[in-house]
């Protein structure tokens, strides 16, 4: 826009000088004729032609100065032409739209990630349940092999009661699977009840620890952040916990939701340092960079 204004000024400037050149040439010829006709000692008088020639010159000069002043005022005031202003507004609106779309995509990705984590947890839960059953069966088999039975004594009727722990494990595993399904279906009240029961009474420490972690996830999903933080911290206390990385990441997330930026930063840094191979490492670095 500035370049166009400069070109316009130079063009007018050229026209102005061409006009002045022609006018001066005309004035010179008139003056020579006048001097020849006037007696010596007398001041030459301006002819009607010279007076008429001054009018267009003054008009050109006025127009040129006016254009310069207008250009200078427009330049100094910083006002934009309507077309340029409309273009800027269009670009700003486009940026707002793109920003909104990016936010929506980010929310969608976070939801998908949580869904993937939940499905992974479900698979891990089934694996843990099967492993638990196998361990119990192995322990039972070892106990049966070591036990010495008197040859004359008939087996007791109460002997089949030995597999009772396996039944208890089956109930716990089934409850855990149901709790995970309830969580994935956003039935948080049902999930909370089942996870809480497992966290308090599950026979297997690993199942209990997993239930404690997912109880924290349930509290987090329902925005009960202080209760969620307590459960995530409790998860870390179990040395053999398989959910330590997830719990540490969720501690950082929870501090961020609570508005404690300093603790959130410290928690993210601890997570990045201690669990560099975690599936959430990229998200943690991204969140930390924005705090």
PDB file of C-alpha atoms in Angstrom:
ATOM      1  CA  UNK A   1       0.000   0.000   0.000  1.00  0.00           C
ATOM      2  CA  UNK A   2       2.876   2.323   0.907  1.00  0.00           C
ATOM      3  CA  UNK A   3       4.622   1.559  -2.400  1.00  0.00           C
ATOM      4  CA  UNK A   4       1.481   2.439  -4.355  1.00  0.00           C
ATOM      5  CA  UNK A   5       1.211   5.774  -2.512  1.00  0.00           C
ATOM      6  CA  UNK A   6       4.858   6.564  -3.289  1.00  0.00           C
ATOM      7  CA  UNK A   7       4.416   5.756  -6.999  1.00  0.00           C
ATOM      8  CA  UNK A   8       1.336   7.972  -7.148  1.00  0.00           C
ATOM      9  CA  UNK A   9       3.222  10.864  -5.532  1.00  0.00           C
ATOM     10  CA  UNK A  10       6.157  10.574  -7.941  1.00  0.00           C
ATOM     11  CA  UNK A  11       3.835  10.487 -10.945  1.00  0.00           C
ATOM     12  CA  UNK A  12       2.088  13.655  -9.804  1.00  0.00           C
ATOM     13  CA  UNK A  13       5.459  15.198  -9.064  1.00  0.00           C
ATOM     14  CA  UNK A  14       6.554  14.490 -12.667  1.00  0.00           C
ATOM     15  CA  UNK A  15       3.360  15.927 -14.111  1.00  0.00           C
ATOM     16  CA  UNK A  16       3.842  18.993 -11.953  1.00  0.00           C
ATOM     17  CA  UNK A  17       7.341  19.672 -13.282  1.00  0.00           C
ATOM     18  CA  UNK A  18       6.322  19.070 -16.896  1.00  0.00           C
ATOM     19  CA  UNK A  19       3.476  21.555 -16.455  1.00  0.00           C
ATOM     20  CA  UNK A  20       5.812  24.118 -14.893  1.00  0.00           C
ATOM     21  CA  UNK A  21       8.317  23.670 -17.735  1.00  0.00           C
ATOM     22  CA  UNK A  22       5.700  24.389 -20.390  1.00  0.00           C
ATOM     23  CA  UNK A  23       4.355  27.349 -18.465  1.00  0.00           C
ATOM     24  CA  UNK A  24       7.822  28.855 -17.972  1.00  0.00           C
ATOM     25  CA  UNK A  25       8.611  28.451 -21.664  1.00  0.00           C
ATOM     26  CA  UNK A  26       5.392  30.262 -22.547  1.00  0.00           C
ATOM     27  CA  UNK A  27       6.103  33.017 -20.055  1.00  0.00           C
ATOM     28  CA  UNK A  28       9.586  33.526 -21.526  1.00  0.00           C
ATOM     29  CA  UNK A  29       8.245  34.071 -25.030  1.00  0.00           C
ATOM     30  CA  UNK A  30       5.581  36.495 -23.813  1.00  0.00           C
ATOM     31  CA  UNK A  31       8.153  38.429 -21.811  1.00  0.00           C
ATOM     32  CA  UNK A  32      10.484  38.803 -24.811  1.00  0.00           C
ATOM     33  CA  UNK A  33       7.696  40.137 -27.018  1.00  0.00           C
ATOM     34  CA  UNK A  34       6.554  42.541 -24.329  1.00  0.00           C
ATOM     35  CA  UNK A  35      10.059  43.899 -23.754  1.00  0.00           C
ATOM     36  CA  UNK A  36      10.496  44.627 -27.456  1.00  0.00           C
ATOM     37  CA  UNK A  37       7.235  46.546 -27.637  1.00  0.00           C
ATOM     38  CA  UNK A  38       7.691  48.545 -24.406  1.00  0.00           C
ATOM     39  CA  UNK A  39       9.836  51.672 -24.379  1.00  0.00           C
ATOM     40  CA  UNK A  40      13.082  51.556 -22.426  1.00  0.00           C
ATOM     41  CA  UNK A  41      12.890  52.691 -18.823  1.00  0.00           C
ATOM     42  CA  UNK A  42       9.342  51.503 -18.372  1.00  0.00           C
ATOM     43  CA  UNK A  43       8.407  48.373 -16.368  1.00  0.00           C
ATOM     44  CA  UNK A  44       6.961  45.728 -18.660  1.00  0.00           C
ATOM     45  CA  UNK A  45       3.298  44.930 -18.035  1.00  0.00           C
ATOM     46  CA  UNK A  46       1.947  41.370 -17.779  1.00  0.00           C
ATOM     47  CA  UNK A  47      -0.137  40.407 -20.744  1.00  0.00           C
ATOM     48  CA  UNK A  48      -3.490  38.711 -20.520  1.00  0.00           C
ATOM     49  CA  UNK A  49      -1.898  35.487 -21.817  1.00  0.00           C
ATOM     50  CA  UNK A  50       0.599  35.383 -18.907  1.00  0.00           C
ATOM     51  CA  UNK A  51      -2.190  35.955 -16.379  1.00  0.00           C
ATOM     52  CA  UNK A  52      -4.214  33.173 -17.908  1.00  0.00           C
ATOM     53  CA  UNK A  53      -1.123  30.925 -17.829  1.00  0.00           C
ATOM     54  CA  UNK A  54      -0.718  31.448 -14.057  1.00  0.00           C
ATOM     55  CA  UNK A  55      -4.149  30.035 -13.267  1.00  0.00           C
ATOM     56  CA  UNK A  56      -3.491  26.389 -14.325  1.00  0.00           C
ATOM     57  CA  UNK A  57      -0.069  26.501 -12.664  1.00  0.00           C
ATOM     58  CA  UNK A  58      -1.561  27.533  -9.341  1.00  0.00           C
ATOM     59  CA  UNK A  59      -4.250  24.896  -9.692  1.00  0.00           C
ATOM     60  CA  UNK A  60      -1.686  22.138 -10.355  1.00  0.00           C
ATOM     61  CA  UNK A  61       0.395  23.354  -7.412  1.00  0.00           C
ATOM     62  CA  UNK A  62      -2.606  23.378  -5.101  1.00  0.00           C
ATOM     63  CA  UNK A  63      -3.624  19.881  -6.206  1.00  0.00           C
ATOM     64  CA  UNK A  64      -0.089  18.566  -5.797  1.00  0.00           C
ATOM     65  CA  UNK A  65       0.324  20.026  -2.298  1.00  0.00           C
ATOM     66  CA  UNK A  66      -3.129  18.781  -1.332  1.00  0.00           C
ATOM     67  CA  UNK A  67      -2.262  15.255  -2.482  1.00  0.00           C
ATOM     68  CA  UNK A  68       0.996  15.368  -0.550  1.00  0.00           C
ATOM     69  CA  UNK A  69      -0.782  16.494   2.601  1.00  0.00           C
ATOM     70  CA  UNK A  70      -3.463  13.811   2.206  1.00  0.00           C
ATOM     71  CA  UNK A  71      -0.841  11.111   1.685  1.00  0.00           C
ATOM     72  CA  UNK A  72       1.179  12.376   4.651  1.00  0.00           C
ATOM     73  CA  UNK A  73      -1.876  12.486   6.922  1.00  0.00           C
ATOM     74  CA  UNK A  74      -2.951   8.996   5.875  1.00  0.00           C
ATOM     75  CA  UNK A  75       0.565   7.703   6.418  1.00  0.00           C
ATOM     76  CA  UNK A  76       1.029   9.370   9.816  1.00  0.00           C
ATOM     77  CA  UNK A  77      -2.400   8.449  11.144  1.00  0.00           C
ATOM     78  CA  UNK A  78      -1.780   4.771  10.351  1.00  0.00           C
ATOM     79  CA  UNK A  79      -5.289   4.273   9.019  1.00  0.00           C
ATOM     80  CA  UNK A  80      -5.784   1.329   6.700  1.00  0.00           C
ATOM     81  CA  UNK A  81      -7.809   1.260   3.562  1.00  0.00           C
ATOM     82  CA  UNK A  82     -11.201  -0.476   3.874  1.00  0.00           C
ATOM     83  CA  UNK A  83     -10.096  -3.315   1.582  1.00  0.00           C
ATOM     84  CA  UNK A  84      -6.930  -3.912   3.610  1.00  0.00           C
ATOM     85  CA  UNK A  85      -8.856  -3.774   6.887  1.00  0.00           C
ATOM     86  CA  UNK A  86     -11.365  -6.287   5.541  1.00  0.00           C
ATOM     87  CA  UNK A  87      -8.501  -8.603   4.554  1.00  0.00           C
ATOM     88  CA  UNK A  88      -6.992  -8.394   8.051  1.00  0.00           C
ATOM     89  CA  UNK A  89     -10.360  -9.126   9.663  1.00  0.00           C
ATOM     90  CA  UNK A  90     -10.816 -12.113   7.354  1.00  0.00           C
ATOM     91  CA  UNK A  91      -7.395 -13.495   8.308  1.00  0.00           C
ATOM     92  CA  UNK A  92      -8.089 -12.985  12.022  1.00  0.00           C
ATOM     93  CA  UNK A  93     -11.392 -14.824  11.733  1.00  0.00           C
ATOM     94  CA  UNK A  94      -9.639 -17.652   9.901  1.00  0.00           C
ATOM     95  CA  UNK A  95      -7.052 -17.898  12.701  1.00  0.00           C
ATOM     96  CA  UNK A  96      -9.806 -18.008  15.324  1.00  0.00           C
ATOM     97  CA  UNK A  97     -11.538 -20.812  13.438  1.00  0.00           C
ATOM     98  CA  UNK A  98      -8.306 -22.794  13.127  1.00  0.00           C
ATOM     99  CA  UNK A  99      -7.589 -22.296  16.837  1.00  0.00           C
ATOM    100  CA  UNK A 100     -11.052 -23.590  17.755  1.00  0.00           C
ATOM    101  CA  UNK A 101     -10.616 -26.616  15.495  1.00  0.00           C
ATOM    102  CA  UNK A 102      -7.233 -27.403  17.058  1.00  0.00           C
ATOM    103  CA  UNK A 103      -8.720 -27.243  20.557  1.00  0.00           C
ATOM    104  CA  UNK A 104     -11.510 -29.597  19.531  1.00  0.00           C
ATOM    105  CA  UNK A 105      -8.992 -32.023  18.008  1.00  0.00           C
ATOM    106  CA  UNK A 106      -6.912 -31.915  21.200  1.00  0.00           C
ATOM    107  CA  UNK A 107      -9.952 -32.713  23.337  1.00  0.00           C
ATOM    108  CA  UNK A 108     -10.857 -35.565  21.004  1.00  0.00           C
ATOM    109  CA  UNK A 109      -7.315 -36.962  21.151  1.00  0.00           C
ATOM    110  CA  UNK A 110      -7.334 -36.830  24.948  1.00  0.00           C
ATOM    111  CA  UNK A 111     -10.644 -38.682  25.030  1.00  0.00           C
ATOM    112  CA  UNK A 112      -9.330 -41.307  22.609  1.00  0.00           C
ATOM    113  CA  UNK A 113      -6.183 -41.691  24.681  1.00  0.00           C
ATOM    114  CA  UNK A 114      -8.200 -42.235  27.838  1.00  0.00           C
ATOM    115  CA  UNK A 115     -10.313 -44.793  25.997  1.00  0.00           C
ATOM    116  CA  UNK A 116      -7.177 -46.626  24.828  1.00  0.00           C
ATOM    117  CA  UNK A 117      -5.784 -46.573  28.361  1.00  0.00           C
ATOM    118  CA  UNK A 118      -9.038 -47.973  29.692  1.00  0.00           C
ATOM    119  CA  UNK A 119      -9.083 -50.786  27.113  1.00  0.00           C
ATOM    120  CA  UNK A 120      -5.452 -51.549  27.870  1.00  0.00           C
ATOM    121  CA  UNK A 121      -6.294 -51.685  31.555  1.00  0.00           C
ATOM    122  CA  UNK A 122      -9.107 -54.102  30.790  1.00  0.00           C
ATOM    123  CA  UNK A 123      -6.711 -56.403  28.925  1.00  0.00           C
ATOM    124  CA  UNK A 124      -4.174 -56.107  31.733  1.00  0.00           C
ATOM    125  CA  UNK A 125      -6.885 -56.915  34.259  1.00  0.00           C
ATOM    126  CA  UNK A 126      -7.833 -60.083  32.416  1.00  0.00           C
ATOM    127  CA  UNK A 127      -4.184 -61.075  32.201  1.00  0.00           C
ATOM    128  CA  UNK A 128      -3.693 -60.432  35.922  1.00  0.00           C
ATOM    129  CA  UNK A 129      -6.798 -62.474  36.736  1.00  0.00           C
ATOM    130  CA  UNK A 130      -5.616 -65.409  34.643  1.00  0.00           C
ATOM    131  CA  UNK A 131      -2.154 -65.216  36.167  1.00  0.00           C
ATOM    132  CA  UNK A 132      -3.693 -65.104  39.620  1.00  0.00           C
ATOM    133  CA  UNK A 133      -5.752 -68.199  38.922  1.00  0.00           C
ATOM    134  CA  UNK A 134      -2.672 -70.007  37.583  1.00  0.00           C
ATOM    135  CA  UNK A 135      -0.615 -69.066  40.648  1.00  0.00           C
ATOM    136  CA  UNK A 136      -3.324 -70.287  42.996  1.00  0.00           C
ATOM    137  CA  UNK A 137      -3.708 -73.519  41.050  1.00  0.00           C
ATOM    138  CA  UNK A 138       0.052 -74.064  41.177  1.00  0.00           C
ATOM    139  CA  UNK A 139       0.142 -73.457  44.928  1.00  0.00           C
ATOM    140  CA  UNK A 140      -2.755 -75.847  45.406  1.00  0.00           C
ATOM    141  CA  UNK A 141      -1.039 -78.518  43.292  1.00  0.00           C
ATOM    142  CA  UNK A 142       2.174 -78.187  45.300  1.00  0.00           C
ATOM    143  CA  UNK A 143       0.259 -78.474  48.573  1.00  0.00           C
ATOM    144  CA  UNK A 144      -1.508 -81.619  47.380  1.00  0.00           C
ATOM    145  CA  UNK A 145       1.756 -83.250  46.268  1.00  0.00           C
ATOM    146  CA  UNK A 146       3.549 -82.568  49.566  1.00  0.00           C
ATOM    147  CA  UNK A 147       0.686 -83.653  51.794  1.00  0.00           C
ATOM    148  CA  UNK A 148       1.082 -87.215  53.180  1.00  0.00           C
ATOM    149  CA  UNK A 149      -2.136 -89.147  53.353  1.00  0.00           C
ATOM    150  CA  UNK A 150      -2.381 -92.175  55.747  1.00  0.00           C
ATOM    151  CA  UNK A 151      -3.163 -95.291  53.672  1.00  0.00           C
ATOM    152  CA  UNK A 152      -5.805 -96.566  56.075  1.00  0.00           C
ATOM    153  CA  UNK A 153      -7.622 -93.299  56.478  1.00  0.00           C
ATOM    154  CA  UNK A 154     -10.427 -92.523  54.054  1.00  0.00           C
ATOM    155  CA  UNK A 155     -10.516 -89.026  52.527  1.00  0.00           C
ATOM    156  CA  UNK A 156     -12.481 -86.591  54.613  1.00  0.00           C
ATOM    157  CA  UNK A 157     -15.728 -85.247  53.279  1.00  0.00           C
ATOM    158  CA  UNK A 158     -14.542 -81.708  53.989  1.00  0.00           C
ATOM    159  CA  UNK A 159     -11.452 -82.104  51.829  1.00  0.00           C
ATOM    160  CA  UNK A 160     -12.953 -80.462  48.661  1.00  0.00           C
ATOM    161  CA  UNK A 161     -13.238 -77.196  50.571  1.00  0.00           C
ATOM    162  CA  UNK A 162      -9.539 -76.547  49.766  1.00  0.00           C
ATOM    163  CA  UNK A 163     -10.214 -74.707  46.442  1.00  0.00           C
ATOM    164  CA  UNK A 164     -12.168 -71.991  48.269  1.00  0.00           C
ATOM    165  CA  UNK A 165      -9.418 -69.331  47.683  1.00  0.00           C
ATOM    166  CA  UNK A 166      -9.758 -69.892  43.920  1.00  0.00           C
ATOM    167  CA  UNK A 167     -13.470 -69.110  44.152  1.00  0.00           C
ATOM    168  CA  UNK A 168     -12.678 -65.923  46.064  1.00  0.00           C
ATOM    169  CA  UNK A 169     -10.145 -64.927  43.402  1.00  0.00           C
ATOM    170  CA  UNK A 170     -12.702 -65.550  40.662  1.00  0.00           C
ATOM    171  CA  UNK A 171     -15.161 -63.267  42.391  1.00  0.00           C
ATOM    172  CA  UNK A 172     -12.494 -60.549  42.773  1.00  0.00           C
ATOM    173  CA  UNK A 173     -11.407 -60.838  39.128  1.00  0.00           C
ATOM    174  CA  UNK A 174     -14.985 -60.740  37.919  1.00  0.00           C
ATOM    175  CA  UNK A 175     -15.680 -57.657  40.020  1.00  0.00           C
ATOM    176  CA  UNK A 176     -12.556 -55.966  38.647  1.00  0.00           C
ATOM    177  CA  UNK A 177     -13.595 -56.652  35.044  1.00  0.00           C
ATOM    178  CA  UNK A 178     -17.082 -55.331  35.744  1.00  0.00           C
ATOM    179  CA  UNK A 179     -15.643 -52.201  37.355  1.00  0.00           C
ATOM    180  CA  UNK A 180     -13.415 -51.538  34.321  1.00  0.00           C
ATOM    181  CA  UNK A 181     -16.376 -51.965  31.964  1.00  0.00           C
ATOM    182  CA  UNK A 182     -18.477 -49.601  34.075  1.00  0.00           C
ATOM    183  CA  UNK A 183     -15.674 -47.009  33.974  1.00  0.00           C
ATOM    184  CA  UNK A 184     -15.326 -47.296  30.183  1.00  0.00           C
ATOM    185  CA  UNK A 185     -19.099 -46.819  29.874  1.00  0.00           C
ATOM    186  CA  UNK A 186     -18.878 -43.639  32.028  1.00  0.00           C
ATOM    187  CA  UNK A 187     -20.903 -45.330  34.780  1.00  0.00           C
ATOM    188  CA  UNK A 188     -18.653 -43.783  37.367  1.00  0.00           C
ATOM    189  CA  UNK A 189     -20.864 -44.400  40.396  1.00  0.00           C
ATOM    190  CA  UNK A 190     -21.019 -48.124  39.682  1.00  0.00           C
ATOM    191  CA  UNK A 191     -17.295 -48.230  38.926  1.00  0.00           C
ATOM    192  CA  UNK A 192     -16.508 -46.372  42.143  1.00  0.00           C
ATOM    193  CA  UNK A 193     -18.506 -48.849  44.243  1.00  0.00           C
ATOM    194  CA  UNK A 194     -16.775 -51.879  42.713  1.00  0.00           C
ATOM    195  CA  UNK A 195     -13.260 -50.422  42.769  1.00  0.00           C
ATOM    196  CA  UNK A 196     -13.701 -49.319  46.370  1.00  0.00           C
ATOM    197  CA  UNK A 197     -14.823 -52.816  47.398  1.00  0.00           C
ATOM    198  CA  UNK A 198     -11.787 -54.365  45.694  1.00  0.00           C
ATOM    199  CA  UNK A 199      -9.371 -51.805  47.140  1.00  0.00           C
ATOM    200  CA  UNK A 200     -10.610 -52.604  50.630  1.00  0.00           C
ATOM    201  CA  UNK A 201     -11.067 -56.383  50.502  1.00  0.00           C
ATOM    202  CA  UNK A 202      -9.275 -57.968  47.510  1.00  0.00           C
ATOM    203  CA  UNK A 203      -7.089 -60.911  48.547  1.00  0.00           C
ATOM    204  CA  UNK A 204      -4.385 -60.272  45.962  1.00  0.00           C
ATOM    205  CA  UNK A 205      -2.208 -57.178  46.644  1.00  0.00           C
ATOM    206  CA  UNK A 206      -1.791 -56.485  42.918  1.00  0.00           C
ATOM    207  CA  UNK A 207      -5.535 -56.490  42.319  1.00  0.00           C
ATOM    208  CA  UNK A 208      -5.991 -54.276  45.361  1.00  0.00           C
ATOM    209  CA  UNK A 209      -3.348 -51.850  44.073  1.00  0.00           C
ATOM    210  CA  UNK A 210      -4.905 -51.721  40.609  1.00  0.00           C
ATOM    211  CA  UNK A 211      -8.327 -51.116  42.117  1.00  0.00           C
ATOM    212  CA  UNK A 212      -6.874 -48.267  44.190  1.00  0.00           C
ATOM    213  CA  UNK A 213      -5.430 -46.651  41.059  1.00  0.00           C
ATOM    214  CA  UNK A 214      -8.684 -46.936  39.111  1.00  0.00           C
ATOM    215  CA  UNK A 215     -10.634 -45.600  42.049  1.00  0.00           C
ATOM    216  CA  UNK A 216      -8.404 -42.518  41.705  1.00  0.00           C
ATOM    217  CA  UNK A 217      -9.194 -42.391  37.970  1.00  0.00           C
ATOM    218  CA  UNK A 218     -12.899 -42.529  38.826  1.00  0.00           C
ATOM    219  CA  UNK A 219     -12.557 -39.631  41.271  1.00  0.00           C
ATOM    220  CA  UNK A 220     -10.561 -37.685  38.655  1.00  0.00           C
ATOM    221  CA  UNK A 221     -13.241 -38.269  36.002  1.00  0.00           C
ATOM    222  CA  UNK A 222     -15.876 -36.869  38.390  1.00  0.00           C
ATOM    223  CA  UNK A 223     -13.631 -33.864  39.241  1.00  0.00           C
ATOM    224  CA  UNK A 224     -13.027 -34.940  42.844  1.00  0.00           C
ATOM    225  CA  UNK A 225      -9.387 -34.066  42.449  1.00  0.00           C
ATOM    226  CA  UNK A 226      -8.261 -34.131  46.087  1.00  0.00           C
ATOM    227  CA  UNK A 227      -9.668 -37.633  46.580  1.00  0.00           C
ATOM    228  CA  UNK A 228      -8.107 -38.700  43.282  1.00  0.00           C
ATOM    229  CA  UNK A 229      -4.703 -37.343  44.351  1.00  0.00           C
ATOM    230  CA  UNK A 230      -4.880 -39.357  47.574  1.00  0.00           C
ATOM    231  CA  UNK A 231      -5.526 -42.608  45.670  1.00  0.00           C
ATOM    232  CA  UNK A 232      -2.762 -42.000  43.122  1.00  0.00           C
ATOM    233  CA  UNK A 233      -0.278 -41.342  45.929  1.00  0.00           C
ATOM    234  CA  UNK A 234      -1.479 -44.484  47.701  1.00  0.00           C
ATOM    235  CA  UNK A 235      -0.862 -46.462  44.493  1.00  0.00           C
ATOM    236  CA  UNK A 236       2.811 -45.440  44.510  1.00  0.00           C
ATOM    237  CA  UNK A 237       3.335 -46.819  48.021  1.00  0.00           C
ATOM    238  CA  UNK A 238       3.030 -50.411  46.799  1.00  0.00           C
ATOM    239  CA  UNK A 239       6.589 -51.279  45.690  1.00  0.00           C
ATOM    240  CA  UNK A 240       5.544 -53.931  43.170  1.00  0.00           C
ATOM    241  CA  UNK A 241       2.817 -51.775  41.642  1.00  0.00           C
ATOM    242  CA  UNK A 242       2.429 -52.041  37.876  1.00  0.00           C
ATOM    243  CA  UNK A 243       0.652 -48.667  37.816  1.00  0.00           C
ATOM    244  CA  UNK A 244       3.445 -46.487  39.187  1.00  0.00           C
ATOM    245  CA  UNK A 245       4.076 -44.634  35.922  1.00  0.00           C
ATOM    246  CA  UNK A 246       0.366 -44.001  35.339  1.00  0.00           C
ATOM    247  CA  UNK A 247      -0.106 -42.921  38.951  1.00  0.00           C
ATOM    248  CA  UNK A 248       2.800 -40.441  38.778  1.00  0.00           C
ATOM    249  CA  UNK A 249       1.452 -38.977  35.527  1.00  0.00           C
ATOM    250  CA  UNK A 250      -2.027 -38.620  37.022  1.00  0.00           C
ATOM    251  CA  UNK A 251      -0.573 -36.937  40.123  1.00  0.00           C
ATOM    252  CA  UNK A 252       0.894 -34.260  37.834  1.00  0.00           C
ATOM    253  CA  UNK A 253      -2.414 -33.950  35.964  1.00  0.00           C
ATOM    254  CA  UNK A 254      -4.331 -33.642  39.234  1.00  0.00           C
ATOM    255  CA  UNK A 255      -2.051 -30.923  40.617  1.00  0.00           C
ATOM    256  CA  UNK A 256      -2.556 -29.041  37.354  1.00  0.00           C
ATOM    257  CA  UNK A 257      -6.341 -29.299  37.710  1.00  0.00           C
ATOM    258  CA  UNK A 258      -6.074 -28.084  41.304  1.00  0.00           C
ATOM    259  CA  UNK A 259      -4.171 -25.014  40.076  1.00  0.00           C
ATOM    260  CA  UNK A 260      -0.933 -25.860  41.920  1.00  0.00           C
ATOM    261  CA  UNK A 261       1.473 -25.080  39.070  1.00  0.00           C
ATOM    262  CA  UNK A 262       4.672 -25.569  41.093  1.00  0.00           C
ATOM    263  CA  UNK A 263       3.716 -29.068  42.252  1.00  0.00           C
ATOM    264  CA  UNK A 264       2.389 -29.950  38.808  1.00  0.00           C
ATOM    265  CA  UNK A 265       5.743 -28.996  37.234  1.00  0.00           C
ATOM    266  CA  UNK A 266       7.662 -30.998  39.833  1.00  0.00           C
ATOM    267  CA  UNK A 267       5.408 -34.024  39.293  1.00  0.00           C
ATOM    268  CA  UNK A 268       5.771 -33.860  35.489  1.00  0.00           C
ATOM    269  CA  UNK A 269       9.572 -33.556  35.788  1.00  0.00           C
ATOM    270  CA  UNK A 270       9.685 -36.546  38.141  1.00  0.00           C
ATOM    271  CA  UNK A 271       7.543 -38.567  35.738  1.00  0.00           C
ATOM    272  CA  UNK A 272       9.744 -37.690  32.726  1.00  0.00           C
ATOM    273  CA  UNK A 273      12.898 -38.560  34.676  1.00  0.00           C
ATOM    274  CA  UNK A 274      11.694 -41.842  36.221  1.00  0.00           C
ATOM    275  CA  UNK A 275       9.487 -43.201  33.422  1.00  0.00           C
ATOM    276  CA  UNK A 276      11.049 -42.161  30.066  1.00  0.00           C
ATOM    277  CA  UNK A 277       9.524 -45.169  28.256  1.00  0.00           C
ATOM    278  CA  UNK A 278       5.956 -44.558  29.405  1.00  0.00           C
ATOM    279  CA  UNK A 279       3.192 -44.179  26.821  1.00  0.00           C
ATOM    280  CA  UNK A 280       2.351 -40.797  28.390  1.00  0.00           C
ATOM    281  CA  UNK A 281       5.854 -39.310  28.106  1.00  0.00           C
ATOM    282  CA  UNK A 282       4.999 -37.120  25.095  1.00  0.00           C
ATOM    283  CA  UNK A 283       1.871 -35.751  26.758  1.00  0.00           C
ATOM    284  CA  UNK A 284       3.829 -35.016  29.926  1.00  0.00           C
ATOM    285  CA  UNK A 285       6.477 -33.031  28.033  1.00  0.00           C
ATOM    286  CA  UNK A 286       3.779 -31.127  26.160  1.00  0.00           C
ATOM    287  CA  UNK A 287       1.894 -30.244  29.356  1.00  0.00           C
ATOM    288  CA  UNK A 288       5.113 -29.237  31.140  1.00  0.00           C
ATOM    289  CA  UNK A 289       6.091 -26.882  28.302  1.00  0.00           C
ATOM    290  CA  UNK A 290       2.750 -25.067  28.658  1.00  0.00           C
ATOM    291  CA  UNK A 291       2.965 -24.459  32.403  1.00  0.00           C
TER     292      UNK A 291
END
